[in-house]
Amino acid sequence: MKKIFTLLTAALMMLIVFNARAQDSQNDGDAPAKLKSYFGIFGGQSRALSDFKSTDYSNTKAGFAKNGVVLGIDGAYYFYKHFAIGFTVSKQDQGNLTYNDDQIISQGYTNDFKADGSTVTADKRYRSYNVLLGPQYTFVYHHLRFDLRASAGAIKNTATPSVAVDITGVPAQTGTFTQQSSKGTAFAYGGSVDVRFDMGSGWDLLLKGNYIKSDGPTISTTGRTSNLGRIVTKQPMTEGQIVFGLVKEF
């Protein structure tokens, strides 16, 4: 994923250079109107990607996350021609573990412990805030604004699923052990592409795609008396978001 981020950054720089040369070649009478800073709200879908959505018990990075709703605010401050500093603050819900997820995890622990059986009880959901900031470059075509942005910031989790496991028939593991819900904060990075349609009077319609990746929060487990089976210590998070919004220029 870091390679993808590097390629996106390189592509952004190439497009900036190309567009800057094109702007230099324009006649003064053809110069585009000065871009205005803007602020807006949005809503849409946040999709779990990569390991975050995986339901592979043997993959300790698998998050069993789901697609959910995302709401947020977005804006940019133009400081030089088409260059701006953009920001996004969003709140997303990536769902909880389903009955089938519980069964997958239960069967995995039963096999690893060579147990008579196991019972898995999951609680809470993936809920988090993203706070991202980064450089932005804007292309203009008639009433359309195309924004490219590379971002970095943080994911603040307000909850992750907790998973309680009760193993039967294994003296080495007495009692229930629990993968605890986390409220950890982790570094995040990514990028976004959007198009804004100028409706006039300083109002734009927004269609935006966000990509966010993070190593995720630290996860702790309590109650273990044996180290057999799946042990999660970090929960990587990768999100792809498609959102619609309304923007006001100022």
mmCIF file of C-alpha atoms in Angstrom, residues 8-243:
data_model
loop_
_atom_site.group_PDB
_atom_site.id
_atom_site.type_symbol
_atom_site.label_atom_id
_atom_site.label_comp_id
_atom_site.label_asym_id
_atom_site.label_seq_id
_atom_site.Cartn_x
_atom_site.Cartn_y
_atom_site.Cartn_z
ATOM 1 C CA LEU A 8 -0.209 8.552 -6.285
ATOM 2 C CA THR A 9 2.123 11.257 -4.969
ATOM 3 C CA ALA A 10 4.383 10.964 -8.031
ATOM 4 C CA ALA A 11 1.383 11.135 -10.373
ATOM 5 C CA LEU A 12 0.126 14.210 -8.546
ATOM 6 C CA MET A 13 3.474 15.977 -8.965
ATOM 7 C CA MET A 14 3.606 15.129 -12.690
ATOM 8 C CA LEU A 15 0.089 16.460 -13.218
ATOM 9 C CA ILE A 16 0.942 19.646 -11.325
ATOM 10 C CA VAL A 17 4.000 20.280 -13.511
ATOM 11 C CA PHE A 18 2.040 19.553 -16.697
ATOM 12 C CA ASN A 19 -0.819 21.832 -15.704
ATOM 13 C CA ALA A 20 1.531 24.607 -14.588
ATOM 14 C CA ARG A 21 3.227 24.598 -18.004
ATOM 15 C CA ALA A 22 -0.166 24.679 -19.681
ATOM 16 C CA GLN A 23 -1.173 27.676 -17.563
ATOM 17 C CA ASP A 24 2.072 29.487 -18.425
ATOM 18 C CA SER A 25 1.316 29.041 -22.125
ATOM 19 C CA GLN A 26 -2.117 30.709 -21.842
ATOM 20 C CA ASN A 27 -2.732 34.280 -22.904
ATOM 21 C CA ASP A 28 -3.539 36.686 -20.081
ATOM 22 C CA GLY A 29 -7.086 36.953 -21.360
ATOM 23 C CA ASP A 30 -7.520 33.210 -21.064
ATOM 24 C CA ALA A 31 -6.321 32.962 -17.445
ATOM 25 C CA PRO A 32 -8.794 31.192 -15.174
ATOM 26 C CA ALA A 33 -10.562 32.956 -12.335
ATOM 27 C CA LYS A 34 -8.794 32.920 -8.976
ATOM 28 C CA LEU A 35 -9.684 29.850 -6.980
ATOM 29 C CA LYS A 36 -11.502 30.394 -3.708
ATOM 30 C CA SER A 37 -11.052 28.493 -0.486
ATOM 31 C CA TYR A 38 -14.001 26.356 0.521
ATOM 32 C CA PHE A 39 -15.697 24.427 3.311
ATOM 33 C CA GLY A 40 -18.301 21.684 3.004
ATOM 34 C CA ILE A 41 -20.146 18.736 4.485
ATOM 35 C CA PHE A 42 -20.466 15.230 3.063
ATOM 36 C CA GLY A 43 -21.922 11.790 3.599
ATOM 37 C CA GLY A 44 -21.558 8.425 1.927
ATOM 38 C CA GLN A 45 -20.176 4.925 2.276
ATOM 39 C CA SER A 46 -16.940 3.797 3.924
ATOM 40 C CA ARG A 47 -15.767 0.431 2.599
ATOM 41 C CA ALA A 48 -13.413 -1.843 4.516
ATOM 42 C CA LEU A 49 -10.511 -2.949 2.290
ATOM 43 C CA SER A 50 -7.618 -5.414 2.336
ATOM 44 C CA ASP A 51 -6.879 -7.130 5.678
ATOM 45 C CA PHE A 52 -9.408 -4.908 7.426
ATOM 46 C CA LYS A 53 -12.313 -6.657 5.689
ATOM 47 C CA SER A 54 -10.725 -10.138 5.701
ATOM 48 C CA THR A 55 -12.504 -12.962 7.535
ATOM 49 C CA ASP A 56 -9.516 -15.328 7.510
ATOM 50 C CA TYR A 57 -9.065 -16.644 11.058
ATOM 51 C CA SER A 58 -5.408 -17.576 10.447
ATOM 52 C CA ASN A 59 -4.581 -13.984 9.411
ATOM 53 C CA THR A 60 -4.066 -12.048 12.644
ATOM 54 C CA LYS A 61 -4.468 -8.792 10.681
ATOM 55 C CA ALA A 62 -7.968 -9.794 9.539
ATOM 56 C CA GLY A 63 -10.469 -7.310 10.959
ATOM 57 C CA PHE A 64 -13.829 -8.803 9.941
ATOM 58 C CA ALA A 65 -14.888 -5.177 9.260
ATOM 59 C CA LYS A 66 -17.942 -4.269 7.183
ATOM 60 C CA ASN A 67 -19.026 -1.441 4.910
ATOM 61 C CA GLY A 68 -20.726 1.411 6.731
ATOM 62 C CA VAL A 69 -21.774 5.036 6.792
ATOM 63 C CA VAL A 70 -19.345 7.959 6.840
ATOM 64 C CA LEU A 71 -20.174 11.603 7.608
ATOM 65 C CA GLY A 72 -17.782 14.505 7.722
ATOM 66 C CA ILE A 73 -16.511 17.937 6.809
ATOM 67 C CA ASP A 74 -14.000 18.831 4.112
ATOM 68 C CA GLY A 75 -12.291 22.012 2.999
ATOM 69 C CA ALA A 76 -9.235 23.680 1.530
ATOM 70 C CA TYR A 77 -7.380 26.978 1.847
ATOM 71 C CA TYR A 78 -5.730 28.243 -1.363
ATOM 72 C CA PHE A 79 -2.435 29.980 -0.648
ATOM 73 C CA TYR A 80 -0.942 30.194 -4.168
ATOM 74 C CA LYS A 81 -2.761 29.885 -7.479
ATOM 75 C CA HIS A 82 -3.980 26.262 -7.702
ATOM 76 C CA PHE A 83 -2.165 25.116 -4.563
ATOM 77 C CA ALA A 84 -4.019 24.620 -1.298
ATOM 78 C CA ILE A 85 -3.877 22.931 2.070
ATOM 79 C CA GLY A 86 -6.850 20.600 2.387
ATOM 80 C CA PHE A 87 -8.382 18.857 5.364
ATOM 81 C CA THR A 88 -10.957 16.180 6.120
ATOM 82 C CA VAL A 89 -12.577 15.256 9.418
ATOM 83 C CA SER A 90 -14.883 12.248 9.244
ATOM 84 C CA LYS A 91 -16.757 9.813 11.449
ATOM 85 C CA GLN A 92 -17.266 6.261 10.190
ATOM 86 C CA ASP A 93 -18.854 3.019 11.340
ATOM 87 C CA GLN A 94 -17.354 -0.213 9.958
ATOM 88 C CA GLY A 95 -19.853 -2.585 11.543
ATOM 89 C CA ASN A 96 -19.593 -5.468 13.997
ATOM 90 C CA LEU A 97 -18.915 -9.190 13.825
ATOM 91 C CA THR A 98 -21.759 -11.294 12.451
ATOM 92 C CA TYR A 99 -22.934 -14.738 13.554
ATOM 93 C CA ASN A 100 -20.911 -16.285 10.708
ATOM 94 C CA ASP A 101 -17.812 -14.395 11.862
ATOM 95 C CA ASP A 102 -18.303 -15.782 15.372
ATOM 96 C CA GLN A 103 -18.521 -19.294 13.946
ATOM 97 C CA ILE A 104 -15.326 -18.867 11.894
ATOM 98 C CA ILE A 105 -13.395 -17.672 14.944
ATOM 99 C CA SER A 106 -14.904 -20.351 17.182
ATOM 100 C CA GLN A 107 -13.947 -23.149 14.787
ATOM 101 C CA GLY A 108 -10.426 -21.750 14.479
ATOM 102 C CA TYR A 109 -9.860 -21.729 18.233
ATOM 103 C CA THR A 110 -11.383 -25.194 18.601
ATOM 104 C CA ASN A 111 -8.920 -26.542 16.023
ATOM 105 C CA ASP A 112 -5.875 -24.717 17.421
ATOM 106 C CA PHE A 113 -6.549 -25.761 21.012
ATOM 107 C CA LYS A 114 -7.671 -29.252 19.947
ATOM 108 C CA ALA A 115 -10.600 -28.527 22.224
ATOM 109 C CA ASP A 116 -13.979 -30.183 22.667
ATOM 110 C CA GLY A 117 -15.457 -26.891 21.517
ATOM 111 C CA SER A 118 -15.428 -23.125 21.976
ATOM 112 C CA THR A 119 -17.965 -20.343 22.316
ATOM 113 C CA VAL A 120 -17.293 -16.889 20.852
ATOM 114 C CA THR A 121 -19.272 -13.836 21.921
ATOM 115 C CA ALA A 122 -18.595 -10.566 20.083
ATOM 116 C CA ASP A 123 -19.671 -7.112 21.220
ATOM 117 C CA LYS A 124 -19.275 -3.480 20.081
ATOM 118 C CA ARG A 125 -18.514 -2.082 16.635
ATOM 119 C CA TYR A 126 -15.729 -0.417 14.657
ATOM 120 C CA ARG A 127 -16.299 3.295 15.217
ATOM 121 C CA SER A 128 -13.689 5.940 14.547
ATOM 122 C CA TYR A 129 -12.809 9.495 13.557
ATOM 123 C CA ASN A 130 -10.345 10.382 10.798
ATOM 124 C CA VAL A 131 -8.463 13.687 10.924
ATOM 125 C CA LEU A 132 -6.376 14.238 7.772
ATOM 126 C CA LEU A 133 -4.455 17.203 6.372
ATOM 127 C CA GLY A 134 -2.328 17.646 3.272
ATOM 128 C CA PRO A 135 -1.349 19.502 0.084
ATOM 129 C CA GLN A 136 -3.914 19.842 -2.682
ATOM 130 C CA TYR A 137 -3.781 20.849 -6.322
ATOM 131 C CA THR A 138 -6.831 21.853 -8.359
ATOM 132 C CA PHE A 139 -7.493 21.652 -12.096
ATOM 133 C CA VAL A 140 -10.234 23.829 -13.585
ATOM 134 C CA TYR A 141 -12.389 22.969 -16.591
ATOM 135 C CA HIS A 142 -15.339 25.276 -17.199
ATOM 136 C CA HIS A 143 -17.693 24.784 -14.205
ATOM 137 C CA LEU A 144 -15.755 21.790 -12.877
ATOM 138 C CA ARG A 145 -12.996 21.723 -10.266
ATOM 139 C CA PHE A 146 -10.829 18.586 -10.018
ATOM 140 C CA ASP A 147 -8.966 18.296 -6.704
ATOM 141 C CA LEU A 148 -6.048 15.940 -6.009
ATOM 142 C CA ARG A 149 -4.825 15.646 -2.436
ATOM 143 C CA ALA A 150 -2.260 13.645 -0.459
ATOM 144 C CA SER A 151 -3.022 13.481 3.256
ATOM 145 C CA ALA A 152 -1.658 12.393 6.603
ATOM 146 C CA GLY A 153 -3.084 12.508 10.085
ATOM 147 C CA ALA A 154 -4.671 10.149 12.569
ATOM 148 C CA ILE A 155 -7.457 7.664 13.158
ATOM 149 C CA LYS A 156 -9.048 7.950 16.597
ATOM 150 C CA ASN A 157 -11.025 4.841 17.492
ATOM 151 C CA THR A 158 -13.934 5.167 19.870
ATOM 152 C CA ALA A 159 -14.480 1.397 19.767
ATOM 153 C CA THR A 160 -13.401 -1.827 18.102
ATOM 154 C CA PRO A 161 -15.189 -5.167 18.504
ATOM 155 C CA SER A 162 -14.497 -7.107 21.688
ATOM 156 C CA VAL A 163 -14.307 -10.892 21.333
ATOM 157 C CA ALA A 164 -14.820 -13.210 24.328
ATOM 158 C CA VAL A 165 -13.737 -16.845 23.874
ATOM 159 C CA ASP A 166 -14.654 -19.746 26.147
ATOM 160 C CA ILE A 167 -12.648 -22.922 25.438
ATOM 161 C CA THR A 168 -13.976 -26.253 26.716
ATOM 162 C CA GLY A 169 -12.015 -29.427 27.348
ATOM 163 C CA VAL A 170 -8.558 -27.794 27.629
ATOM 164 C CA PRO A 171 -7.088 -27.641 31.160
ATOM 165 C CA ALA A 172 -4.303 -25.286 29.989
ATOM 166 C CA GLN A 173 -6.866 -22.554 29.234
ATOM 167 C CA THR A 174 -9.115 -22.023 32.207
ATOM 168 C CA GLY A 175 -11.931 -19.515 31.994
ATOM 169 C CA THR A 176 -12.873 -17.047 29.280
ATOM 170 C CA PHE A 177 -10.289 -14.834 27.580
ATOM 171 C CA THR A 178 -11.276 -11.592 25.872
ATOM 172 C CA GLN A 179 -9.865 -9.533 23.024
ATOM 173 C CA GLN A 180 -10.671 -6.097 24.410
ATOM 174 C CA SER A 181 -12.257 -3.208 22.536
ATOM 175 C CA SER A 182 -9.735 -0.461 21.771
ATOM 176 C CA LYS A 183 -9.987 3.335 21.877
ATOM 177 C CA GLY A 184 -6.486 3.811 20.531
ATOM 178 C CA THR A 185 -5.211 6.498 18.158
ATOM 179 C CA ALA A 186 -2.905 5.672 15.244
ATOM 180 C CA PHE A 187 -1.105 7.468 12.420
ATOM 181 C CA ALA A 188 -2.941 7.388 9.084
ATOM 182 C CA TYR A 189 -2.156 8.453 5.535
ATOM 183 C CA GLY A 190 -3.834 8.374 2.149
ATOM 184 C CA GLY A 191 -5.141 10.458 -0.679
ATOM 185 C CA SER A 192 -8.287 11.712 -2.326
ATOM 186 C CA VAL A 193 -9.682 12.693 -5.699
ATOM 187 C CA ASP A 194 -12.814 14.758 -6.131
ATOM 188 C CA VAL A 195 -14.793 16.783 -8.600
ATOM 189 C CA ARG A 196 -16.743 19.905 -7.647
ATOM 190 C CA PHE A 197 -19.477 21.352 -9.846
ATOM 191 C CA ASP A 198 -19.865 25.128 -9.613
ATOM 192 C CA MET A 199 -23.590 25.877 -9.227
ATOM 193 C CA GLY A 200 -23.046 29.620 -8.924
ATOM 194 C CA SER A 201 -23.232 32.043 -5.988
ATOM 195 C CA GLY A 202 -20.255 30.289 -4.383
ATOM 196 C CA TRP A 203 -21.953 26.896 -3.980
ATOM 197 C CA ASP A 204 -20.533 23.609 -5.328
ATOM 198 C CA LEU A 205 -21.720 20.021 -5.471
ATOM 199 C CA LEU A 206 -19.038 17.545 -4.388
ATOM 200 C CA LEU A 207 -18.281 13.960 -5.436
ATOM 201 C CA LYS A 208 -15.215 12.616 -3.647
ATOM 202 C CA GLY A 209 -13.214 9.428 -3.238
ATOM 203 C CA ASN A 210 -10.985 8.939 -0.167
ATOM 204 C CA TYR A 211 -8.356 6.287 0.529
ATOM 205 C CA ILE A 212 -7.091 5.899 4.103
ATOM 206 C CA LYS A 213 -4.578 3.418 5.523
ATOM 207 C CA SER A 214 -3.287 2.942 9.053
ATOM 208 C CA ASP A 215 -1.417 0.331 11.087
ATOM 209 C CA GLY A 216 -4.320 0.768 13.478
ATOM 210 C CA PRO A 217 -4.696 0.697 17.248
ATOM 211 C CA THR A 218 -3.009 -1.624 19.705
ATOM 212 C CA ILE A 219 -5.243 -4.506 20.794
ATOM 213 C CA SER A 220 -4.956 -6.202 24.195
ATOM 214 C CA THR A 221 -6.246 -9.581 25.373
ATOM 215 C CA THR A 222 -7.046 -10.482 28.975
ATOM 216 C CA GLY A 223 -7.656 -13.809 30.703
ATOM 217 C CA ARG A 224 -5.292 -15.977 28.654
ATOM 218 C CA THR A 225 -3.519 -18.861 30.377
ATOM 219 C CA SER A 226 -2.328 -20.352 27.070
ATOM 220 C CA ASN A 227 -0.857 -18.745 23.940
ATOM 221 C CA LEU A 228 -2.425 -21.162 21.478
ATOM 222 C CA GLY A 229 -4.633 -19.845 18.706
ATOM 223 C CA ARG A 230 -5.245 -16.448 17.178
ATOM 224 C CA ILE A 231 -3.707 -13.516 19.085
ATOM 225 C CA VAL A 232 -4.329 -9.992 17.753
ATOM 226 C CA THR A 233 -1.984 -7.220 18.938
ATOM 227 C CA LYS A 234 -2.608 -4.626 16.187
ATOM 228 C CA GLN A 235 -5.614 -4.040 13.968
ATOM 229 C CA PRO A 236 -4.599 -2.516 10.605
ATOM 230 C CA MET A 237 -7.301 -0.395 8.998
ATOM 231 C CA THR A 238 -7.764 0.377 5.309
ATOM 232 C CA GLU A 239 -10.796 2.322 4.100
ATOM 233 C CA GLY A 240 -12.097 3.424 0.719
ATOM 234 C CA GLN A 241 -14.812 6.063 0.870
ATOM 235 C CA ILE A 242 -17.205 7.424 -1.745
ATOM 236 C CA VAL A 243 -19.066 10.526 -0.594
#
